[in-house]
XYZ file of N, CA and C in Angstrom:
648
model
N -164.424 -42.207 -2.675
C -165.363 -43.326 -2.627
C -164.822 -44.509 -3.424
N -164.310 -44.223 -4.470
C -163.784 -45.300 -5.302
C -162.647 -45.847 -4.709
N -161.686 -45.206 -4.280
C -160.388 -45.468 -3.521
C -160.675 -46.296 -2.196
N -161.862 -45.886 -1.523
C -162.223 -46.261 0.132
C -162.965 -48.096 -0.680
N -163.769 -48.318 -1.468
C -164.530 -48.921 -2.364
C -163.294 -50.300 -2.450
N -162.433 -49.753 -3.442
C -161.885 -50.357 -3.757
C -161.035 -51.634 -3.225
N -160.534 -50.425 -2.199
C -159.319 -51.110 -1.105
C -160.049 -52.086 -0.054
N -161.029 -51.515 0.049
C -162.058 -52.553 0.955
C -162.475 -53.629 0.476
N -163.046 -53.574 -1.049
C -163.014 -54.980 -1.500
C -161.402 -55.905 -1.188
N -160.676 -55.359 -1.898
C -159.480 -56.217 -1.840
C -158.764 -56.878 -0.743
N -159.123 -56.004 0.679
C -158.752 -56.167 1.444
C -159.276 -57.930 1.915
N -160.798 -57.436 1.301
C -161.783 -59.085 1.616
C -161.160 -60.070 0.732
N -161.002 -59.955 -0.570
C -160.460 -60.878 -1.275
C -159.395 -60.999 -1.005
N -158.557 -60.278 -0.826
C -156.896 -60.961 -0.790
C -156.988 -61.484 0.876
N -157.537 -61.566 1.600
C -157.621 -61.870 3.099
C -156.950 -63.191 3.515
N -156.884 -63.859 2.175
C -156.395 -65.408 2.786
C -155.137 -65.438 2.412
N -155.041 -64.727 1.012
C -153.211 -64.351 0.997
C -152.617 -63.436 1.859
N -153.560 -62.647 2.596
C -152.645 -61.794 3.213
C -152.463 -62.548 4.744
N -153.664 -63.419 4.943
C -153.130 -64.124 6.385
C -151.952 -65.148 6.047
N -151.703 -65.482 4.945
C -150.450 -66.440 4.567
C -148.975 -65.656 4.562
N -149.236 -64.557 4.487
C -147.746 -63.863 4.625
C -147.903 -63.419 5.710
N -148.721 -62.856 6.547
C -148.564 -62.870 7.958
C -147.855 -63.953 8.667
N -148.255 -65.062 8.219
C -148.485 -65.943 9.206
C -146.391 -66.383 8.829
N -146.249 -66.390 7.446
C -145.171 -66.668 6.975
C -144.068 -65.854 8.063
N -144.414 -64.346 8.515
C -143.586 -63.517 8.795
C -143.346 -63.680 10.396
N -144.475 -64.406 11.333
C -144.265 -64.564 12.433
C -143.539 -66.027 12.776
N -143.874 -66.633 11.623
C -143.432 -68.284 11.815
C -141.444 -68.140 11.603
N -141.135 -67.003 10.842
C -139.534 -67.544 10.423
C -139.184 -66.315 11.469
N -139.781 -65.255 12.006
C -139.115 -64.167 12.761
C -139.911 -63.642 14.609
N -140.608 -64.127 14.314
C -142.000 -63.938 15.725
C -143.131 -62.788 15.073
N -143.268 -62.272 16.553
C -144.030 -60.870 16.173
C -143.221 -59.598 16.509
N -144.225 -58.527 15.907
C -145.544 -58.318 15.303
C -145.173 -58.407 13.833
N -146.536 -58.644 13.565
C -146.563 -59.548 11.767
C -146.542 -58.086 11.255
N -146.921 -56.581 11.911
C -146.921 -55.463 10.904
C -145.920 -54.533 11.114
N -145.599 -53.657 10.190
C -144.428 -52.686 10.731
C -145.386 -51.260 10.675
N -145.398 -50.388 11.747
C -146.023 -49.116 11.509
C -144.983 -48.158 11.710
N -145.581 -47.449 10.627
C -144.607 -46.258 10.683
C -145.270 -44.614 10.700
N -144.949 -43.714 11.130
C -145.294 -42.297 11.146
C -144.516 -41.903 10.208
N -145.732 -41.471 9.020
C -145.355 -40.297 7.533
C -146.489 -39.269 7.464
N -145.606 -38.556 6.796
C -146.077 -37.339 6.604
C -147.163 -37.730 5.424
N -148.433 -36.850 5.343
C -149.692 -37.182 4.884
C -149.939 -35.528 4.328
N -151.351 -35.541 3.764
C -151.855 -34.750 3.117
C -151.666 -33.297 4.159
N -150.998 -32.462 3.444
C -151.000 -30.888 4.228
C -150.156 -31.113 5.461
N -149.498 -32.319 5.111
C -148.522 -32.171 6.905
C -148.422 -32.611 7.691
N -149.751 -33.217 7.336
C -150.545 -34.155 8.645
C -149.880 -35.644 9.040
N -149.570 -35.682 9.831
C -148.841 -37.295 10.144
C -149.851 -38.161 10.460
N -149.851 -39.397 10.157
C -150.227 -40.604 10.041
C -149.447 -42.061 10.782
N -149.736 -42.882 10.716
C -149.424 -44.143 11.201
C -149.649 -45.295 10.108
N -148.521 -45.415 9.197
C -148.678 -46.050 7.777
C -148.273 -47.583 8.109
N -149.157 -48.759 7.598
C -148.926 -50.019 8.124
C -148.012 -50.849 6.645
N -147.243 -51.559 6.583
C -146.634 -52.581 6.115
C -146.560 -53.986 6.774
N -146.453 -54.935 5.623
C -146.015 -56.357 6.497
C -144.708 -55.960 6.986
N -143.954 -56.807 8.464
C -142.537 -56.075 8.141
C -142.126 -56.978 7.548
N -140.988 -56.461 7.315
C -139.234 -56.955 6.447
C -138.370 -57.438 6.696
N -138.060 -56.640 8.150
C -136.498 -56.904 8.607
C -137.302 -57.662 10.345
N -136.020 -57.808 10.687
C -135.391 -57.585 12.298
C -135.942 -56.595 12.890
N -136.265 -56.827 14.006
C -136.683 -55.890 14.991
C -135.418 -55.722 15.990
N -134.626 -56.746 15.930
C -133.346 -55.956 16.739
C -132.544 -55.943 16.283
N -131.769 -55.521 15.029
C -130.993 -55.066 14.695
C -130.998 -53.367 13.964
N -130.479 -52.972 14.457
C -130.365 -50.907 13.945
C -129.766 -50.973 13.104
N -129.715 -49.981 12.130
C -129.685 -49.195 10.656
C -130.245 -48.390 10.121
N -130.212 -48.008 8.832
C -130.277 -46.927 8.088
C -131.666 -46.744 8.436
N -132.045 -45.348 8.328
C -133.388 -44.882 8.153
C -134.115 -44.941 6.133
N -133.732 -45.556 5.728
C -133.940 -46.386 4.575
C -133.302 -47.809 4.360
N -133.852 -48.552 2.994
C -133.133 -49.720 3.154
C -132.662 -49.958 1.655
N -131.204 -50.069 1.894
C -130.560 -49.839 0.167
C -129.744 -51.755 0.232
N -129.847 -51.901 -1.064
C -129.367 -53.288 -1.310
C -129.425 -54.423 -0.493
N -128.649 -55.444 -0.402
C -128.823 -56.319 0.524
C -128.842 -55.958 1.950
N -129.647 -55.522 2.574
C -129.801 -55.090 4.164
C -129.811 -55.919 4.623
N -128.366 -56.085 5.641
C -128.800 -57.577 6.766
C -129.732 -57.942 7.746
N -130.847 -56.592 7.780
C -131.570 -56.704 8.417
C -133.009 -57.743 7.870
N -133.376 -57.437 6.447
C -134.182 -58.177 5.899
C -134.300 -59.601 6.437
N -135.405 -60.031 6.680
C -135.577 -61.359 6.664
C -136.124 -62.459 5.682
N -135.336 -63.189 5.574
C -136.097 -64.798 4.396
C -137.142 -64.082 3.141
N -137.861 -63.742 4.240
C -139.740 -63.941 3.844
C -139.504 -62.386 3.416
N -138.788 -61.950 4.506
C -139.196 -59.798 3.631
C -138.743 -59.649 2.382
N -137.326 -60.237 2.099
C -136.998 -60.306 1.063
C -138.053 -60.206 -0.261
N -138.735 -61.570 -0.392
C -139.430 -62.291 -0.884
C -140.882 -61.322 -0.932
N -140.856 -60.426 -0.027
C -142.320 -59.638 0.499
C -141.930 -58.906 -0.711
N -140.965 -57.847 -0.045
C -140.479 -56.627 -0.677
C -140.679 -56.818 -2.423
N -139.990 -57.780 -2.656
C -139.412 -57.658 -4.403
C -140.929 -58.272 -5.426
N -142.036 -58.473 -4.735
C -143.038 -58.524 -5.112
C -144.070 -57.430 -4.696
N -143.957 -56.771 -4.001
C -144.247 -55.768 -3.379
C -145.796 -56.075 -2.458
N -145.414 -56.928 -1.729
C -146.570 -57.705 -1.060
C -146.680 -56.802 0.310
N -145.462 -56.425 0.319
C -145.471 -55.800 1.536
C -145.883 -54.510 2.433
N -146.413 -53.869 0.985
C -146.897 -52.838 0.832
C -148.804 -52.538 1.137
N -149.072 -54.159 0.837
C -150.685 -54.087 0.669
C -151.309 -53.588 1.715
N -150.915 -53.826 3.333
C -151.708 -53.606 4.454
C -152.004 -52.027 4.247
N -151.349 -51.101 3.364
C -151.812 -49.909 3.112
C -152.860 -49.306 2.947
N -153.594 -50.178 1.975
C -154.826 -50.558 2.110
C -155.982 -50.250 2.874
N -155.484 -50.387 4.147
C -156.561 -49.983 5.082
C -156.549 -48.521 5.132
N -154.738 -48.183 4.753
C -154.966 -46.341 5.388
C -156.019 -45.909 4.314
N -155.936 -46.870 2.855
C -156.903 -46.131 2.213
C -157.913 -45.857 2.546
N -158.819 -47.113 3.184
C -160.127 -47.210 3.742
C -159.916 -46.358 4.530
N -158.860 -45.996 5.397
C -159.553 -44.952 6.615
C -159.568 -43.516 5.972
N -159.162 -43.329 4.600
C -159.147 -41.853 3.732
C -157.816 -41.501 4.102
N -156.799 -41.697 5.118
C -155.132 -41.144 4.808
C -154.440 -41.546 3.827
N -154.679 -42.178 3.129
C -154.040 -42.568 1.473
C -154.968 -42.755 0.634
N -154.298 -42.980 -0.795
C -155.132 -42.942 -2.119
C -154.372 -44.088 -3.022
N -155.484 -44.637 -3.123
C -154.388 -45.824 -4.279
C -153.126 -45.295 -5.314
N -153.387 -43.884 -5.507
C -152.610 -43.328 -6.560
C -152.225 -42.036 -6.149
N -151.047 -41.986 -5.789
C -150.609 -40.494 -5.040
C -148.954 -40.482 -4.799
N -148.565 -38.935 -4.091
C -147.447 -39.518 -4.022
C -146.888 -40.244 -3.050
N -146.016 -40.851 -2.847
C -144.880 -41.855 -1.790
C -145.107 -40.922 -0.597
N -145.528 -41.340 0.634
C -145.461 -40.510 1.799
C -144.088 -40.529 2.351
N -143.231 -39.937 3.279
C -141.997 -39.706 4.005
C -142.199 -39.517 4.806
N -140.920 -40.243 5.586
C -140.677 -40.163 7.198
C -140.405 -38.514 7.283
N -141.103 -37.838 8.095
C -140.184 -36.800 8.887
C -139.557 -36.292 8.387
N -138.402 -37.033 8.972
C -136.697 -36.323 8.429
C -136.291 -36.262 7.399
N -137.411 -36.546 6.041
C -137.217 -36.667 4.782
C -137.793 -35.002 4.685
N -138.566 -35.003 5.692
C -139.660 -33.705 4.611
C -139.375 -32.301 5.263
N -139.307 -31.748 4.060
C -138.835 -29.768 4.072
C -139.964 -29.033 4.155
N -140.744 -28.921 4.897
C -142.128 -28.171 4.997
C -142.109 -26.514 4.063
N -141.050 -26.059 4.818
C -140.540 -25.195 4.313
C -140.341 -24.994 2.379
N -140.072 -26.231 1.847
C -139.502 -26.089 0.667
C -140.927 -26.227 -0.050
N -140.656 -24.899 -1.149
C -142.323 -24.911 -1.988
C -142.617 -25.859 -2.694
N -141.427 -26.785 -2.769
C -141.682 -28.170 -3.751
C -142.411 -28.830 -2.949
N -142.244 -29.055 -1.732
C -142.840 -30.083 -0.846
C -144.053 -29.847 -0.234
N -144.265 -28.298 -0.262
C -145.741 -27.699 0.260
C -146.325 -28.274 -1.411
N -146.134 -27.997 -2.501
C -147.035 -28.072 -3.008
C -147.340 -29.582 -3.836
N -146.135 -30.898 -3.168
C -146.498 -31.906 -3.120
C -147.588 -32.635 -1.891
N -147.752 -31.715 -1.035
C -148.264 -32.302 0.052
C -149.466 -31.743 -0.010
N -149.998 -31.169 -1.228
C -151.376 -30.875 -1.220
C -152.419 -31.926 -1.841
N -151.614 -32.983 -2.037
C -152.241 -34.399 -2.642
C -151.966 -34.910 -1.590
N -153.265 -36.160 -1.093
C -153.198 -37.499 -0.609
C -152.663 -38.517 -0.809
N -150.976 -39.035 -0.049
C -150.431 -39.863 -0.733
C -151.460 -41.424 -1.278
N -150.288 -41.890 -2.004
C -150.554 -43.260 -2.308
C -150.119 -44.199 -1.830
N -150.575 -45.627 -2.711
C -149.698 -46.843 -2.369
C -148.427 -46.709 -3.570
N -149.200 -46.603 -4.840
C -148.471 -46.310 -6.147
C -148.496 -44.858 -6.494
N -146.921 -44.498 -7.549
C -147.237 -43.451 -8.256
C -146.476 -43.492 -9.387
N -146.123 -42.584 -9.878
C -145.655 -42.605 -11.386
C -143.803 -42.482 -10.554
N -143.180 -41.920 -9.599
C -142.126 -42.033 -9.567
C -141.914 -43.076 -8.809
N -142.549 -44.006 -7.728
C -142.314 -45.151 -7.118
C -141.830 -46.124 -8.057
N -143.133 -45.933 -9.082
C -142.519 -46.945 -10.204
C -141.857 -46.776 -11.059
N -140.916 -45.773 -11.221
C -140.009 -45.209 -12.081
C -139.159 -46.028 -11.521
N -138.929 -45.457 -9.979
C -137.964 -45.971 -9.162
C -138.379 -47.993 -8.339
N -138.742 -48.396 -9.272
C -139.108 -49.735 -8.598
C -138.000 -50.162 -7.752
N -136.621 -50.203 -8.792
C -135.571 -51.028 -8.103
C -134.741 -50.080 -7.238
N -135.796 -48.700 -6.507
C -134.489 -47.949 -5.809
C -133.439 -48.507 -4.873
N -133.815 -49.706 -4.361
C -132.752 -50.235 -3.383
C -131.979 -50.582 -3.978
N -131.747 -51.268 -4.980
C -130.608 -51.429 -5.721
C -129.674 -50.535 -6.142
N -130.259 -49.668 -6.509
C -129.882 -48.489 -7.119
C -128.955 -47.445 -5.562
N -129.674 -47.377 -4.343
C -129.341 -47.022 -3.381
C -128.090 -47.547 -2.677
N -127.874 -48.996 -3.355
C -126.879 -50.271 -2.853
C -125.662 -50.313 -3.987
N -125.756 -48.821 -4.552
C -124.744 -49.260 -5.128
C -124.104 -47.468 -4.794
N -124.605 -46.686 -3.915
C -123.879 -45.612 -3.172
C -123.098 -45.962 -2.308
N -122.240 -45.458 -1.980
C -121.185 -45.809 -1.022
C -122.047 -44.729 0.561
N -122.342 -44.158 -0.440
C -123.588 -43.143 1.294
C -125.257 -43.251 0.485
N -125.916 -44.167 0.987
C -127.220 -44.133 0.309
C -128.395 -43.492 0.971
N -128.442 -43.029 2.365
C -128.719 -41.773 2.145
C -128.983 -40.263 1.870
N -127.427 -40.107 1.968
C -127.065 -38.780 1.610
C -127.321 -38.716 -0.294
N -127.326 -40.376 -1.178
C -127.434 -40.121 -2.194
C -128.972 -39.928 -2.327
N -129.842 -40.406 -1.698
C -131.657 -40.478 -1.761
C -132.052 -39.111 -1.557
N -131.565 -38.125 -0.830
C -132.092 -36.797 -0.229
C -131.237 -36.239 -1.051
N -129.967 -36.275 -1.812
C -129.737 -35.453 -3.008
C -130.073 -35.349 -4.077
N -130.557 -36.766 -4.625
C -130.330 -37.038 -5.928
C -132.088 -38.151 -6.452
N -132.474 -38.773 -5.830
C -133.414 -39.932 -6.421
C -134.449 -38.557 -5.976
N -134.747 -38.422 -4.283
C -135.817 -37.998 -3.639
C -135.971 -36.412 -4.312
N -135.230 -35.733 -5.053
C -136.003 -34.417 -5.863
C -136.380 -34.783 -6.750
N -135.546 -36.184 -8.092
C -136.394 -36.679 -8.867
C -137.823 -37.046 -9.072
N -137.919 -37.801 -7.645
C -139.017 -38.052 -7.455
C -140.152 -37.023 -7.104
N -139.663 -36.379 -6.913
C -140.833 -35.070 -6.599
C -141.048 -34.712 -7.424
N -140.497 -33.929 -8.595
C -140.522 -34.009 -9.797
C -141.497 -34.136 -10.691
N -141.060 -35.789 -10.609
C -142.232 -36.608 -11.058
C -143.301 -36.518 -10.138
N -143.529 -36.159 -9.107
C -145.186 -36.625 -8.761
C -145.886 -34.935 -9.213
N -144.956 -33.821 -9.583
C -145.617 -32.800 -9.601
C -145.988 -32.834 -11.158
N -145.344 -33.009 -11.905
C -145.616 -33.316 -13.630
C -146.728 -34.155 -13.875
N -146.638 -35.687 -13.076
C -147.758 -36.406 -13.187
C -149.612 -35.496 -12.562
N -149.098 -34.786 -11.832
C -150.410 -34.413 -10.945
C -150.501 -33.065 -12.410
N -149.827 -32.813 -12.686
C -150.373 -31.504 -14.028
C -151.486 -32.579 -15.015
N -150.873 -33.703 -15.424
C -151.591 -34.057 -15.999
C -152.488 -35.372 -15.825
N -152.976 -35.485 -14.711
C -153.595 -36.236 -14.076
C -154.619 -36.945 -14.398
N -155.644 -37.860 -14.113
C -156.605 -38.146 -15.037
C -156.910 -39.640 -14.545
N -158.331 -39.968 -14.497
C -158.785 -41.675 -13.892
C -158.112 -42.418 -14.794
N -158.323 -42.258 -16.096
C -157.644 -43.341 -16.665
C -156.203 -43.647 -17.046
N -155.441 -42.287 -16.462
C -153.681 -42.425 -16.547
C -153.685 -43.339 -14.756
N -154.647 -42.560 -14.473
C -154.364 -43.732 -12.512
C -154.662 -44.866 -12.486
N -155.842 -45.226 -13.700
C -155.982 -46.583 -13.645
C -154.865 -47.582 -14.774
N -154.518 -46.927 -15.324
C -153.036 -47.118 -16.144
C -151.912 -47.540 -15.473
N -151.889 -46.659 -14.312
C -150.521 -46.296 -13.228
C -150.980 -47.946 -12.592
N -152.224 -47.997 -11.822
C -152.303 -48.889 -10.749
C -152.214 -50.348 -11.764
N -152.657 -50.706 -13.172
C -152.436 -51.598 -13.633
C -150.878 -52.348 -13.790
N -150.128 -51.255 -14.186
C -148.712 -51.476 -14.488
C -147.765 -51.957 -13.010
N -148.400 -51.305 -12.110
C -147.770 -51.522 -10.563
C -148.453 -53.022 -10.285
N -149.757 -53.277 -10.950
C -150.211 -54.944 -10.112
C -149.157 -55.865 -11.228
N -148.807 -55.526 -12.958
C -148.250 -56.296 -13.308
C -146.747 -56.378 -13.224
N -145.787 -55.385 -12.757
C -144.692 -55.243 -12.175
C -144.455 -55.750 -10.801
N -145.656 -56.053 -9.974
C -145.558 -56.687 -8.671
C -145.538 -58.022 -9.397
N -146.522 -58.669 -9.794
C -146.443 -59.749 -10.133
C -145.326 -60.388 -11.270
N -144.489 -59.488 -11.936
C -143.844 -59.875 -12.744
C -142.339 -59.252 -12.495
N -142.319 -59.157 -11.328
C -140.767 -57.715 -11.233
C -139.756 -57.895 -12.289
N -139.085 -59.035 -12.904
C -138.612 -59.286 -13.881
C -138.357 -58.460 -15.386
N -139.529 -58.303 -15.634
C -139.703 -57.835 -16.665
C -139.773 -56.176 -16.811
N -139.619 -55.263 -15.687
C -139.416 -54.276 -15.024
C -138.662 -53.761 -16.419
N -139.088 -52.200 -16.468
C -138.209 -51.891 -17.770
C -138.826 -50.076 -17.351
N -137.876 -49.337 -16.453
C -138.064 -47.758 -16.580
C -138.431 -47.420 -17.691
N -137.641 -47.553 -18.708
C -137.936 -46.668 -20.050
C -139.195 -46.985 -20.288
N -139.807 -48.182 -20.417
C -141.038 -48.341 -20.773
C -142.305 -47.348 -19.786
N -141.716 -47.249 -18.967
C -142.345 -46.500 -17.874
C -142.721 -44.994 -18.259
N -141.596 -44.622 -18.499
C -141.267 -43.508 -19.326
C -141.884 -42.967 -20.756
N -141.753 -44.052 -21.121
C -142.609 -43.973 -22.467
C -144.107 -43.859 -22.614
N -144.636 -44.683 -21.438
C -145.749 -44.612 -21.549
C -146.958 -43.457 -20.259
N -145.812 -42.997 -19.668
C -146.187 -41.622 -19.412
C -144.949 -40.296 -19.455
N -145.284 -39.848 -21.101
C -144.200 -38.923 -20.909
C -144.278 -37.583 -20.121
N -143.545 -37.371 -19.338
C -143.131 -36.230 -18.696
C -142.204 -35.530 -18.304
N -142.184 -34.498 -18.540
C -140.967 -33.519 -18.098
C -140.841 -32.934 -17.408
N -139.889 -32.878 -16.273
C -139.978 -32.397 -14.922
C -139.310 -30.670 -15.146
N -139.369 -29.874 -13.476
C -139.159 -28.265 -14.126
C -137.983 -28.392 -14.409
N -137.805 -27.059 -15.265
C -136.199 -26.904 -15.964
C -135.813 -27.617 -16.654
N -136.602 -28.441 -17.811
C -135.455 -29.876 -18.390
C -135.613 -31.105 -17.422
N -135.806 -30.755 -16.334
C -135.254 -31.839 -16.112
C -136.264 -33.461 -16.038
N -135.547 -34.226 -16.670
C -135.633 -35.521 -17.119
C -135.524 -36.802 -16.074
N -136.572 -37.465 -15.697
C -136.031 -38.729 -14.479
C -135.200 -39.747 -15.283
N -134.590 -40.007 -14.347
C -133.315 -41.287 -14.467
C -133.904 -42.485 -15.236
N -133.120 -43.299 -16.059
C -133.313 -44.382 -16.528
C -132.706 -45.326 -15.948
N -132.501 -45.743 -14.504
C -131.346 -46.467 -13.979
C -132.571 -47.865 -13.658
């Protein structure tokens, strides 16, 4: 209720900024002003997840997008690194397939049904934000500096990140989510000042075995 509540207000208030980046995205590239995508959702379940888009619609590439992608356009650029591009999500909240605070949903070919890490990440309702999205704010960068950036995301970032959403969900709590979603509106609005460790610091956690998320 709070999540469905929420996103619905915002959706009304931000309505005139969000018709301005629409409108931004059809004016420098055409249509369609949204990108939909099919991810994997709560227990398995696939969905139809909306974004402003980013890129090109005719040019092919990676099934992620690491560093300068020539596909990006002007305005996605500009979407992305504020994370504007993310808001139309929003609605999946309102329709109950997402949660303001959950983990990162995946395409498909990301997800191991099979693997008990991933069954027992997929027993939460993803989000827009989570504690490893924003660990990982600058993953494209970070992805843009692999010489194979997907083979490095499905080895190396994407178990981190699981990780983290299973540590965070141990210790879970309204006011660590309303913590989480504050730090994600002032890191959108401020990407600059972006600082993991601080991230880190201010939710400590330890993932299984030792293991520790990246400070990159």
């Amino acid at each position: 209720m709070f999540d469905a509540s929420v996103s619905a207000a915002g959706l009304i208030l931000l309505s005139p900024f969000l018709l301005l980046a629409g409108m931004a995205i059809v004016l420098e590239d055409g249509w369609p002003m949204f990108f939909r995508q099919q991810r994997v959702g709560r227990g398995g379940r696939l969905f139809q997840l909306f974004k402003f888009r980013s890129m090109r619609t005719c040019l092919p590439g990676r099934s992620i997008t690491a560093g300068d992608d020539p596909r990006l356009t002007g305005v996605g650029r500009i979407l992305r690194k504020y994370k504007v591009d993310e808001m139309p999500q929003l609605w999946n909240v309102v329709k109950g397939e997402m949660s303001l605070v959950g983990p990162r949903p995946e395409i498909p070919p990301f997800v191991n049904i099979d693997d008990p890490v991933w069954r027992a990440v997929l027993q939460f309702r993803p989000g827009i934000t989570d504690l490893a999205s924003l660990v990982y704010r600058n993953e494209e960068e970070i992805l843009g500096s692999s010489s194979d950036p997907e083979s490095y995301y499905r080895e190396t970032v994407l178990p981190a990140k699981l990780a983290l959403n299973l540590r965070y969900a141990q210790a879970r709590s309204f006011r660590r989510d309303m913590k989480l979603i504050l730090l994600t509106v002032r890191y959108s609005l401020f990407p600059s000042r972006f600082k993991p460790a601080f991230i880190l610091d201010a939710f400590p956690v330890s993932g299984p075995d030792g293991f520790q998320p990246q400070e990159r």
